[in-house]
GROMACS .gro file of C-alpha atoms in nm:
model
  470
    1MET     CA    1   3.933   1.919   1.903
    2THR     CA    2   3.971   2.210   1.684
    3GLY     CA    3   3.944   2.566   1.820
    4GLN     CA    4   3.606   2.637   1.627
    5HIS     CA    5   3.436   2.302   1.771
    6ARG     CA    6   3.554   2.414   2.123
    7LEU     CA    7   3.418   2.761   2.066
    8GLN     CA    8   3.089   2.599   1.946
    9ARG     CA    9   3.082   2.390   2.262
   10LEU     CA   10   3.147   2.677   2.499
   11GLY     CA   11   2.915   2.897   2.347
   12PRO     CA   12   2.542   2.890   2.396
   13ARG     CA   13   2.343   2.618   2.238
   14THR     CA   14   2.012   2.788   2.162
   15LEU     CA   15   1.956   3.059   1.880
   16ARG     CA   16   1.838   3.289   2.143
   17GLY     CA   17   2.145   3.275   2.341
   18ARG     CA   18   2.376   3.303   2.055
   19LEU     CA   19   2.180   3.623   1.925
   20ALA     CA   20   2.176   3.768   2.259
   21LEU     CA   21   2.544   3.704   2.259
   22ILE     CA   22   2.618   3.881   1.955
   23ALA     CA   23   2.420   4.191   2.050
   24LEU     CA   24   2.612   4.188   2.371
   25ALA     CA   25   2.973   4.163   2.176
   26THR     CA   26   2.874   4.437   1.935
   27SER     CA   27   2.737   4.651   2.239
   28VAL     CA   28   3.056   4.608   2.429
   29LEU     CA   29   3.243   4.692   2.149
   30TRP     CA   30   3.052   5.023   2.087
   31ILE     CA   31   3.038   5.119   2.449
   32ALA     CA   32   3.383   5.046   2.488
   33VAL     CA   33   3.471   5.322   2.206
   34LEU     CA   34   3.225   5.559   2.336
   35THR     CA   35   3.353   5.514   2.677
   36THR     CA   36   3.726   5.587   2.561
   37VAL     CA   37   3.632   5.872   2.354
   38PHE     CA   38   3.443   6.005   2.630
   39ASN     CA   39   3.729   5.992   2.875
   40LEU     CA   40   3.983   6.111   2.649
   41ALA     CA   41   3.766   6.412   2.557
   42LEU     CA   42   3.699   6.502   2.958
   43ASP     CA   43   4.083   6.452   3.013
   44THR     CA   44   4.161   6.692   2.728
   45ARG     CA   45   3.889   6.952   2.853
   46LEU     CA   46   3.999   6.907   3.210
   47HIS     CA   47   4.382   7.003   3.120
   48ALA     CA   48   4.241   7.291   2.902
   49GLN     CA   49   4.049   7.438   3.215
   50ALA     CA   50   4.372   7.357   3.427
   51ASP     CA   51   4.574   7.558   3.176
   52GLU     CA   52   4.314   7.861   3.159
   53VAL     CA   53   4.335   7.865   3.536
   54LEU     CA   54   4.717   7.888   3.519
   55ARG     CA   55   4.691   8.157   3.209
   56THR     CA   56   4.439   8.342   3.411
   57ARG     CA   57   4.615   8.363   3.746
   58ALA     CA   58   4.955   8.424   3.579
   59GLU     CA   59   4.782   8.731   3.369
   60ALA     CA   60   4.644   8.873   3.727
   61VAL     CA   61   5.011   8.838   3.908
   62ALA     CA   62   5.181   9.026   3.606
   63ALA     CA   63   4.907   9.281   3.639
   64THR     CA   64   5.068   9.360   3.976
   65VAL     CA   65   5.401   9.350   3.871
   66GLU     CA   66   5.568   9.666   3.730
   67ALA     CA   67   5.887   9.647   3.514
   68ARG     CA   68   6.136   9.975   3.545
   69PRO     CA   69   6.374  10.070   3.243
   70ASP     CA   70   6.654   9.966   3.424
   71GLY     CA   71   6.509   9.603   3.433
   72ARG     CA   72   6.394   9.589   3.785
   73LEU     CA   73   6.070   9.478   3.907
   74THR     CA   74   5.804   9.650   4.113
   75VAL     CA   75   5.542   9.438   4.268
   76ARG     CA   76   5.247   9.621   4.417
   77GLU     CA   77   5.082   9.427   4.702
   78PRO     CA   78   4.676   9.433   4.656
   79ALA     CA   79   4.460   9.374   4.959
   80GLU     CA   80   4.359   9.026   5.057
   81ASP     CA   81   4.603   8.870   4.797
   82GLN     CA   82   4.646   8.578   4.961
   83ALA     CA   83   4.460   8.342   4.719
   84LEU     CA   84   4.619   8.524   4.451
   85ASP     CA   85   4.967   8.439   4.570
   86ALA     CA   86   4.923   8.080   4.639
   87GLY     CA   87   5.153   7.886   4.421
   88VAL     CA   88   5.300   8.207   4.275
   89TRP     CA   89   5.654   8.276   4.178
   90ILE     CA   90   5.780   8.603   4.077
   91TYR     CA   91   6.142   8.627   3.920
   92GLU     CA   92   6.335   8.925   3.868
   93GLY     CA   93   6.559   8.806   3.591
   94GLY     CA   94   6.702   8.491   3.751
   95ARG     CA   95   6.627   8.596   4.110
   96ALA     CA   96   6.300   8.523   4.289
   97ILE     CA   97   6.183   8.798   4.463
   98GLU     CA   98   5.830   8.629   4.580
   99LEU     CA   99   5.791   8.263   4.647
  100PRO     CA  100   5.521   8.058   4.774
  101PRO     CA  101   5.532   7.925   5.106
  102ASN     CA  102   5.674   7.582   5.198
  103VAL     CA  103   5.736   7.479   4.835
  104PRO     CA  104   5.892   7.109   4.769
  105PRO     CA  105   6.242   7.116   4.629
  106ALA     CA  106   6.106   6.928   4.338
  107LEU     CA  107   5.823   7.182   4.245
  108GLN     CA  108   6.101   7.455   4.318
  109ARG     CA  109   6.328   7.311   4.070
  110GLN     CA  110   6.086   7.289   3.797
  111ALA     CA  111   5.974   7.649   3.858
  112ASP     CA  112   6.338   7.781   3.833
  113ALA     CA  113   6.351   7.570   3.505
  114LEU     CA  114   6.074   7.778   3.348
  115ILE     CA  115   6.296   8.137   3.411
  116GLY     CA  116   6.365   8.314   3.087
  117ARG     CA  117   6.214   8.091   2.848
  118GLY     CA  118   5.919   8.275   2.745
  119ALA     CA  119   5.557   8.155   2.789
  120ARG     CA  120   5.524   7.810   2.818
  121PHE     CA  121   5.360   7.505   3.036
  122ALA     CA  122   5.544   7.223   3.248
  123GLU     CA  123   5.428   6.936   3.442
  124THR     CA  124   5.548   6.765   3.774
  125THR     CA  125   5.453   6.441   3.932
  126SER     CA  126   5.650   6.480   4.246
  127PRO     CA  127   5.536   6.513   4.522
  128SER     CA  128   5.199   6.508   4.355
  129ALA     CA  129   5.052   6.619   3.991
  130THR     CA  130   5.109   6.967   3.964
  131ARG     CA  131   5.122   7.195   3.620
  132LEU     CA  132   5.286   7.523   3.605
  133TYR     CA  133   5.284   7.814   3.362
  134ALA     CA  134   5.530   8.058   3.300
  135LEU     CA  135   5.441   8.384   3.173
  136PRO     CA  136   5.781   8.648   3.077
  137VAL     CA  137   5.750   9.025   3.200
  138ALA     CA  138   5.885   9.248   2.924
  139ALA     CA  139   6.100   9.546   3.055
  140LEU     CA  140   6.002   9.895   2.966
  141PRO     CA  141   6.203  10.075   2.670
  142VAL     CA  142   6.467  10.347   2.796
  143THR     CA  143   6.371  10.674   2.700
  144GLY     CA  144   6.670  10.855   2.804
  145GLY     CA  145   7.038  10.846   2.652
  146GLY     CA  146   7.243  10.837   2.967
  147SER     CA  147   7.266  10.566   3.238
  148GLU     CA  148   7.064  10.599   3.557
  149ALA     CA  149   7.234  10.659   3.873
  150GLY     CA  150   7.228  10.354   4.092
  151GLY     CA  151   7.090  10.171   3.790
  152GLY     CA  152   7.237   9.857   3.700
  153GLY     CA  153   7.267   9.925   3.349
  154GLU     CA  154   7.026  10.003   3.094
  155ALA     CA  155   6.748   9.749   2.972
  156ALA     CA  156   6.699   9.645   2.610
  157SER     CA  157   6.365   9.755   2.456
  158GLY     CA  158   6.149   9.459   2.479
  159ALA     CA  159   6.371   9.245   2.652
  160GLN     CA  160   6.235   8.996   2.941
  161ALA     CA  161   6.282   9.163   3.288
  162GLY     CA  162   6.116   8.888   3.469
  163THR     CA  163   5.905   8.578   3.516
  164VAL     CA  164   5.604   8.502   3.676
  165VAL     CA  165   5.533   8.123   3.718
  166THR     CA  166   5.207   7.991   3.853
  167SER     CA  167   5.119   7.639   3.968
  168VAL     CA  168   4.800   7.438   4.033
  169SER     CA  169   4.754   7.073   4.169
  170LEU     CA  170   4.613   6.844   3.912
  171ASP     CA  171   4.444   6.644   4.209
  172PRO     CA  172   4.102   6.741   4.177
  173TYR     CA  173   4.130   6.722   3.774
  174VAL     CA  174   4.255   6.361   3.820
  175SER     CA  175   3.981   6.290   4.066
  176THR     CA  176   3.708   6.402   3.852
  177ALA     CA  177   3.863   6.200   3.557
  178ASP     CA  178   3.885   5.905   3.767
  179SER     CA  179   3.537   5.939   3.901
  180ALA     CA  180   3.398   5.977   3.537
  181LEU     CA  181   3.592   5.673   3.428
  182ALA     CA  182   3.468   5.481   3.716
  183GLY     CA  183   3.081   5.593   3.681
  184SER     CA  184   3.106   5.529   3.281
  185ILE     CA  185   3.234   5.181   3.350
  186ALA     CA  186   2.982   5.121   3.601
  187LEU     CA  187   2.699   5.288   3.361
  188SER     CA  188   2.842   5.064   3.092
  189LEU     CA  189   2.799   4.742   3.271
  190VAL     CA  190   2.436   4.819   3.354
  191LEU     CA  191   2.359   4.907   3.027
  192LEU     CA  192   2.523   4.613   2.901
  193GLY     CA  193   2.346   4.391   3.138
  194GLY     CA  194   1.999   4.575   3.005
  195VAL     CA  195   2.114   4.491   2.665
  196TYR     CA  196   2.144   4.140   2.704
  197LEU     CA  197   1.834   4.045   2.875
  198LEU     CA  198   1.630   4.285   2.667
  199THR     CA  199   1.798   4.096   2.347
  200ARG     CA  200   1.694   3.791   2.501
  201LEU     CA  201   1.355   3.890   2.553
  202VAL     CA  202   1.299   4.059   2.219
  203VAL     CA  203   1.460   3.739   2.045
  204ARG     CA  204   1.237   3.487   2.231
  205ARG     CA  205   0.930   3.672   2.124
  206ALA     CA  206   1.072   3.711   1.789
  207LEU     CA  207   1.122   3.330   1.732
  208ARG     CA  208   0.794   3.238   1.901
  209PRO     CA  209   0.609   3.195   1.527
  210VAL     CA  210   0.897   2.977   1.479
  211GLY     CA  211   0.855   2.767   1.776
  212ASP     CA  212   0.490   2.746   1.694
  213MET     CA  213   0.554   2.594   1.342
  214SER     CA  214   0.793   2.348   1.484
  215ALA     CA  215   0.502   2.254   1.746
  216GLN     CA  216   0.276   2.236   1.476
  217ALA     CA  217   0.505   2.017   1.270
  218ALA     CA  218   0.559   1.782   1.532
  219GLU     CA  219   0.217   1.757   1.598
  220TRP     CA  220   0.140   1.692   1.237
  221SER     CA  221   0.401   1.397   1.229
  222LYS     CA  222   0.218   1.209   1.497
  223ALA     CA  223  -0.119   1.244   1.364
  224GLY     CA  224   0.009   1.225   0.994
  225VAL     CA  225  -0.230   1.439   0.839
  226ALA     CA  226  -0.165   1.628   0.504
  227GLU     CA  227  -0.159   1.987   0.676
  228ARG     CA  228   0.024   2.298   0.539
  229PHE     CA  229   0.164   2.591   0.738
  230GLY     CA  230   0.017   2.847   0.475
  231GLU     CA  231   0.129   3.212   0.468
  232GLY     CA  232  -0.155   3.382   0.685
  233GLY     CA  233  -0.084   3.593   0.989
  234ARG     CA  234   0.276   3.564   1.009
  235PRO     CA  235   0.595   3.799   0.979
  236THR     CA  236   0.723   3.864   0.629
  237GLU     CA  237   1.020   3.661   0.688
  238LEU     CA  238   0.853   3.375   0.828
  239VAL     CA  239   0.588   3.393   0.518
  240SER     CA  240   0.893   3.257   0.275
  241LEU     CA  241   0.987   2.990   0.539
  242ALA     CA  242   0.638   2.880   0.553
  243SER     CA  243   0.614   2.886   0.184
  244ASN     CA  244   0.939   2.693   0.136
  245LEU     CA  245   0.819   2.410   0.400
  246ASP     CA  246   0.511   2.386   0.220
  247GLU     CA  247   0.687   2.293  -0.105
  248LEU     CA  248   0.889   2.057   0.087
  249LEU     CA  249   0.611   1.863   0.242
  250ASP     CA  250   0.467   1.877  -0.104
  251ARG     CA  251   0.753   1.708  -0.226
  252LEU     CA  252   0.777   1.487   0.007
  253ALA     CA  253   0.406   1.394  -0.014
  254ALA     CA  254   0.469   1.353  -0.399
  255VAL     CA  255   0.776   1.117  -0.284
  256LEU     CA  256   0.559   0.916  -0.052
  257ARG     CA  257   0.268   0.853  -0.316
  258HIS     CA  258   0.546   0.793  -0.550
  259GLU     CA  259   0.688   0.515  -0.338
  260GLN     CA  260   0.340   0.373  -0.268
  261ARG     CA  261   0.265   0.368  -0.633
  262GLN     CA  262   0.604   0.193  -0.687
  263ALA     CA  263   0.532  -0.045  -0.432
  264ALA     CA  264   0.198  -0.149  -0.562
  265ASP     CA  265   0.341  -0.158  -0.897
  266LEU     CA  266   0.582  -0.402  -0.797
  267SER     CA  267   0.353  -0.614  -0.621
  268HIS     CA  268   0.114  -0.611  -0.912
  269GLU     CA  269   0.374  -0.683  -1.167
  270LEU     CA  270   0.563  -0.975  -0.948
  271ARG     CA  271   0.220  -1.138  -0.904
  272THR     CA  272   0.222  -1.310  -1.258
  273PRO     CA  273   0.570  -1.458  -1.244
  274LEU     CA  274   0.534  -1.585  -0.908
  275ALA     CA  275   0.227  -1.742  -0.967
  276ARG     CA  276   0.404  -1.930  -1.246
  277ILE     CA  277   0.670  -2.030  -1.037
  278THR     CA  278   0.427  -2.140  -0.767
  279ALA     CA  279   0.213  -2.337  -0.998
  280GLU     CA  280   0.517  -2.498  -1.198
  281THR     CA  281   0.676  -2.600  -0.831
  282GLU     CA  282   0.341  -2.752  -0.718
  283TRP     CA  283   0.319  -2.948  -1.068
  284LEU     CA  284   0.642  -3.097  -1.016
  285ALA     CA  285   0.593  -3.203  -0.647
  286ARG     CA  286   0.243  -3.363  -0.725
  287ARG     CA  287   0.369  -3.680  -0.885
  288PRO     CA  288   0.711  -3.808  -1.075
  289ARG     CA  289   0.764  -3.636  -1.400
  290THR     CA  290   0.964  -3.705  -1.706
  291ALA     CA  291   1.300  -3.565  -1.790
  292ALA     CA  292   1.158  -3.365  -2.068
  293GLU     CA  293   0.863  -3.223  -1.839
  294GLN     CA  294   1.122  -3.155  -1.558
  295ARG     CA  295   1.324  -2.947  -1.820
  296ALA     CA  296   1.027  -2.776  -1.932
  297SER     CA  297   0.900  -2.696  -1.606
  298HIS     CA  298   1.267  -2.558  -1.469
  299GLU     CA  299   1.282  -2.393  -1.799
  300ALA     CA  300   0.940  -2.202  -1.698
  301ILE     CA  301   1.050  -2.131  -1.357
  302ALA     CA  302   1.387  -1.983  -1.477
  303SER     CA  303   1.200  -1.758  -1.718
  304ALA     CA  304   0.958  -1.663  -1.459
  305ALA     CA  305   1.254  -1.573  -1.227
  306ALA     CA  306   1.432  -1.393  -1.482
  307THR     CA  307   1.111  -1.164  -1.518
  308MET     CA  308   1.095  -1.108  -1.175
  309GLY     CA  309   1.458  -0.995  -1.195
  310ARG     CA  310   1.414  -0.760  -1.462
  311ILE     CA  311   1.110  -0.577  -1.319
  312CYS     CA  312   1.289  -0.553  -0.989
  313GLU     CA  313   1.568  -0.383  -1.206
  314THR     CA  314   1.375  -0.161  -1.377
  315LEU     CA  315   1.179  -0.023  -1.062
  316LEU     CA  316   1.544   0.014  -0.903
  317SER     CA  317   1.659   0.194  -1.198
  318GLU     CA  318   1.371   0.410  -1.184
  319ALA     CA  319   1.434   0.527  -0.814
  320ARG     CA  320   1.822   0.583  -0.899
  321THR     CA  321   1.748   0.786  -1.187
  322ARG     CA  322   1.480   0.981  -1.008
  323THR     CA  323   1.727   1.059  -0.743
  324GLY     CA  324   2.007   1.155  -0.987
  325GLN     CA  325   2.237   0.877  -0.937
  326THR     CA  326   2.266   0.743  -1.279
  327PRO     CA  327   2.485   0.971  -1.491
  328GLY     CA  328   2.613   0.852  -1.800
  329SER     CA  329   2.596   0.823  -2.157
  330CYS     CA  330   2.558   0.550  -2.440
  331ASP     CA  331   2.522   0.487  -2.822
  332ILE     CA  332   2.159   0.441  -2.871
  333GLN     CA  333   2.203   0.289  -3.206
  334ALA     CA  334   2.453   0.034  -3.100
  335LEU     CA  335   2.191  -0.071  -2.813
  336ALA     CA  336   1.920  -0.056  -3.066
  337TYR     CA  337   2.116  -0.323  -3.272
  338GLU     CA  338   2.180  -0.524  -2.939
  339LEU     CA  339   1.839  -0.544  -2.868
  340ALA     CA  340   1.724  -0.613  -3.208
  341ARG     CA  341   1.966  -0.897  -3.195
  342ARG     CA  342   1.810  -1.059  -2.905
  343GLY     CA  343   1.465  -1.010  -3.002
  344THR     CA  344   1.528  -1.183  -3.294
  345ASP     CA  345   1.652  -1.479  -3.099
  346GLU     CA  346   1.384  -1.492  -2.823
  347PRO     CA  347   1.025  -1.584  -2.861
  348PRO     CA  348   0.788  -1.490  -2.996
  349ARG     CA  349   0.979  -1.469  -3.276
  350THR     CA  350   0.921  -1.199  -3.558
  351PRO     CA  351   0.995  -1.187  -3.924
  352LEU     CA  352   1.234  -0.917  -3.895
  353ILE     CA  353   1.347  -0.618  -3.636
  354GLU     CA  354   1.500  -0.340  -3.854
  355VAL     CA  355   1.728  -0.075  -3.734
  356ARG     CA  356   1.745   0.251  -3.919
  357GLY     CA  357   1.858   0.592  -3.861
  358GLY     CA  358   2.211   0.741  -3.754
  359PRO     CA  359   2.480   0.725  -3.482
  360ALA     CA  360   2.313   0.916  -3.173
  361THR     CA  361   2.460   0.954  -2.807
  362ALA     CA  362   2.201   0.972  -2.522
  363GLY     CA  363   2.282   1.122  -2.198
  364VAL     CA  364   2.153   0.829  -1.985
  365SER     CA  365   2.330   0.501  -1.926
  366ALA     CA  366   2.318   0.216  -2.156
  367ALA     CA  367   2.118   0.000  -1.864
  368LEU     CA  368   1.880   0.274  -1.819
  369ALA     CA  369   1.793   0.329  -2.183
  370GLU     CA  370   1.763  -0.061  -2.213
  371ARG     CA  371   1.505  -0.041  -1.974
  372ILE     CA  372   1.317   0.243  -2.101
  373LEU     CA  373   1.299   0.054  -2.473
  374SER     CA  374   1.275  -0.293  -2.383
  375PRO     CA  375   0.885  -0.293  -2.279
  376LEU     CA  376   0.820  -0.081  -2.622
  377LEU     CA  377   1.035  -0.380  -2.811
  378ASP     CA  378   0.843  -0.644  -2.644
  379ASN     CA  379   0.490  -0.497  -2.711
  380ALA     CA  380   0.579  -0.434  -3.097
  381ARG     CA  381   0.726  -0.802  -3.106
  382ARG     CA  382   0.393  -0.962  -2.941
  383TYR     CA  383   0.179  -0.752  -3.189
  384ALA     CA  384   0.368  -0.712  -3.519
  385ALA     CA  385   0.240  -0.887  -3.803
  386HIS     CA  386   0.571  -0.899  -4.002
  387THR     CA  387   0.795  -0.577  -3.916
  388VAL     CA  388   0.928  -0.418  -3.621
  389VAL     CA  389   1.116  -0.087  -3.696
  390ILE     CA  390   1.378   0.054  -3.442
  391GLU     CA  391   1.474   0.444  -3.575
  392CYS     CA  392   1.754   0.644  -3.403
  393ALA     CA  393   1.787   1.020  -3.477
  394ALA     CA  394   2.005   1.312  -3.307
  395VAL     CA  395   1.797   1.626  -3.274
  396THR     CA  396   1.903   1.912  -3.142
  397GLY     CA  397   1.966   1.854  -2.766
  398THR     CA  398   1.775   1.534  -2.764
  399VAL     CA  399   1.796   1.200  -2.909
  400ARG     CA  400   1.457   1.028  -3.056
  401VAL     CA  401   1.410   0.670  -3.076
  402THR     CA  402   1.093   0.541  -3.270
  403VAL     CA  403   0.967   0.172  -3.206
  404ALA     CA  404   0.715   0.079  -3.448
  405ASP     CA  405   0.512  -0.225  -3.564
  406ASP     CA  406   0.298  -0.311  -3.837
  407GLY     CA  407   0.014  -0.477  -3.584
  408PRO     CA  408  -0.330  -0.361  -3.500
  409GLY     CA  409  -0.215  -0.064  -3.315
  410VAL     CA  410  -0.375   0.066  -3.021
  411PRO     CA  411  -0.741   0.084  -2.974
  412GLU     CA  412  -0.858   0.436  -3.001
  413GLY     CA  413  -1.066   0.404  -2.683
  414PHE     CA  414  -0.783   0.278  -2.496
  415ARG     CA  415  -0.504   0.552  -2.582
  416ASP     CA  416  -0.588   0.798  -2.283
  417SER     CA  417  -0.505   0.525  -2.033
  418LEU     CA  418  -0.215   0.342  -2.228
  419PHE     CA  419   0.050   0.449  -1.993
  420GLU     CA  420  -0.171   0.374  -1.661
  421PRO     CA  421  -0.011   0.125  -1.446
  422GLY     CA  422  -0.217  -0.217  -1.461
  423ARG     CA  423  -0.419  -0.144  -1.770
  424ARG     CA  424  -0.398  -0.360  -2.065
  425ALA     CA  425  -0.626  -0.313  -2.407
  426THR     CA  426  -0.720  -0.708  -2.413
  427PRO     CA  427  -0.623  -0.878  -2.118
  428GLY     CA  428  -0.740  -1.189  -2.254
  429ASP     CA  429  -0.506  -1.195  -2.548
  430GLY     CA  430  -0.295  -1.467  -2.441
  431HIS     CA  431  -0.004  -1.264  -2.356
  432ASP     CA  432   0.173  -1.230  -2.028
  433GLY     CA  433   0.235  -0.941  -1.845
  434ALA     CA  434   0.014  -0.699  -1.610
  435GLY     CA  435   0.000  -0.356  -1.799
  436LEU     CA  436   0.311  -0.240  -1.620
  437GLY     CA  437   0.581  -0.211  -1.875
  438LEU     CA  438   0.448   0.102  -2.070
  439ALA     CA  439   0.406   0.298  -1.732
  440LEU     CA  440   0.746   0.197  -1.592
  441ALA     CA  441   0.927   0.286  -1.930
  442ARG     CA  442   0.743   0.635  -1.927
  443ARG     CA  443   0.833   0.686  -1.567
  444LEU     CA  444   1.183   0.610  -1.638
  445ALA     CA  445   1.211   0.828  -1.921
  446ARG     CA  446   1.079   1.163  -1.767
  447ALA     CA  447   1.265   1.078  -1.477
  448ALA     CA  448   1.580   1.096  -1.689
  449GLY     CA  449   1.462   1.440  -1.849
  450GLY     CA  450   1.272   1.250  -2.167
  451ASP     CA  451   0.945   1.133  -2.239
  452ILE     CA  452   0.766   0.856  -2.439
  453ALA     CA  453   0.450   0.941  -2.656
  454LEU     CA  454   0.217   0.754  -2.862
  455ASP     CA  455   0.198   0.861  -3.255
  456ALA     CA  456  -0.154   0.787  -3.359
  457GLY     CA  457  -0.099   0.901  -3.700
  458HIS     CA  458   0.045   0.580  -3.842
  459ALA     CA  459  -0.061   0.212  -3.912
  460GLY     CA  460   0.022  -0.003  -3.605
  461ALA     CA  461   0.161   0.113  -3.301
  462TRP     CA  462   0.435   0.411  -3.318
  463PHE     CA  463   0.600   0.516  -3.019
  464THR     CA  464   0.852   0.793  -2.987
  465VAL     CA  465   1.098   0.786  -2.713
  466THR     CA  466   1.266   1.127  -2.631
  467LEU     CA  467   1.594   1.125  -2.440
  468PRO     CA  468   1.853   1.386  -2.339
  469ALA     CA  469   2.167   1.408  -2.567
  470GLY     CA  470   2.505   1.298  -2.433
   0.00000   0.00000   0.00000
């Protein structure tokens, strides 16, 4: 099983669940980013506050320290200075003249390391997280030229005479940061849970019209009524969906009507050859027949069976063409010569079948083109007085085939219903058929992207077949 299929199997099966999961994942991403940014900003702010406290305390202590010209420091002890002295070191040069009580060795070493290095911060984690700040104390410039008695030498003007080091425990700041982090995580979880539940509720309400449409479709499928969704009273997004579904239902209804008509046409057209087969079979079974009579009956049965086969093949070809499953091309002039040759050899015999025009390639298969032209040629041979003409021509983007005869032509009152299934101009003219050939031929031509039309401006019957060029 691929990873994608496994993920689909583990994920929610409903659209509502998937949308809620997507919203949850998006919320998790954004809340994680915001929580991280918030906690980083808070940590930076707490460190800045700790540094500000250290700097303020160091400046306050430095204000009580007086640097003499000889480099020595004098500390003025203010009243109630316990809070000021907590976590404070005062160094004279490299010697500590004031220390906080009970200083851990590690912290003392860190404070000693800041002596004489200018203003700077440092941090230690042992025995607890502590931040330190060193503030230099500058010596006063010497105003006289000689050395001072008892002095330890002159101090250079602007030199660092001592250092004030202050410290503050970071535990309260760390505790505040940890509490803020825990609170933001808890708030994020509560927010994510609310987002997930609210998203599922909103999506369920948003998809309710889709569920209603699905229920309507299920109900209509049971009842078999020709209902449509329409566009009224629906959100804008579902209006397009309803319109597309209605178009699909219209196409399905058209397909069903077509199939029903095709079944009716097939039944109608097969009735004549089937009746002939039945009649010949019964005629053979009633009493013994001569060899010639038996041969004639067998030929009649074979001819009727062949007719049935051609009818079935024609209808199947039309169905395949309508569904776009018969691509191909053919030389329409070569096909016309072949149909003319067959027509000359088969009854009813016509004096002449003439093929005119030039080469042309149609964008349909030879079998389909034959089934389009054969009914026209059969009609022309039946009613022609002397000549049948098949004329082929290549026109821009199309192929045009004209099938004409010099017979009586199509009665004017029958022209409007000429291509209707089951209609014949003169049912009692003695010719076989049920009036289905022209209807099927036009249906095949239109399914292939062409058409068949009657040209009433000539003597006899003139049919023009238009097919896409190959």
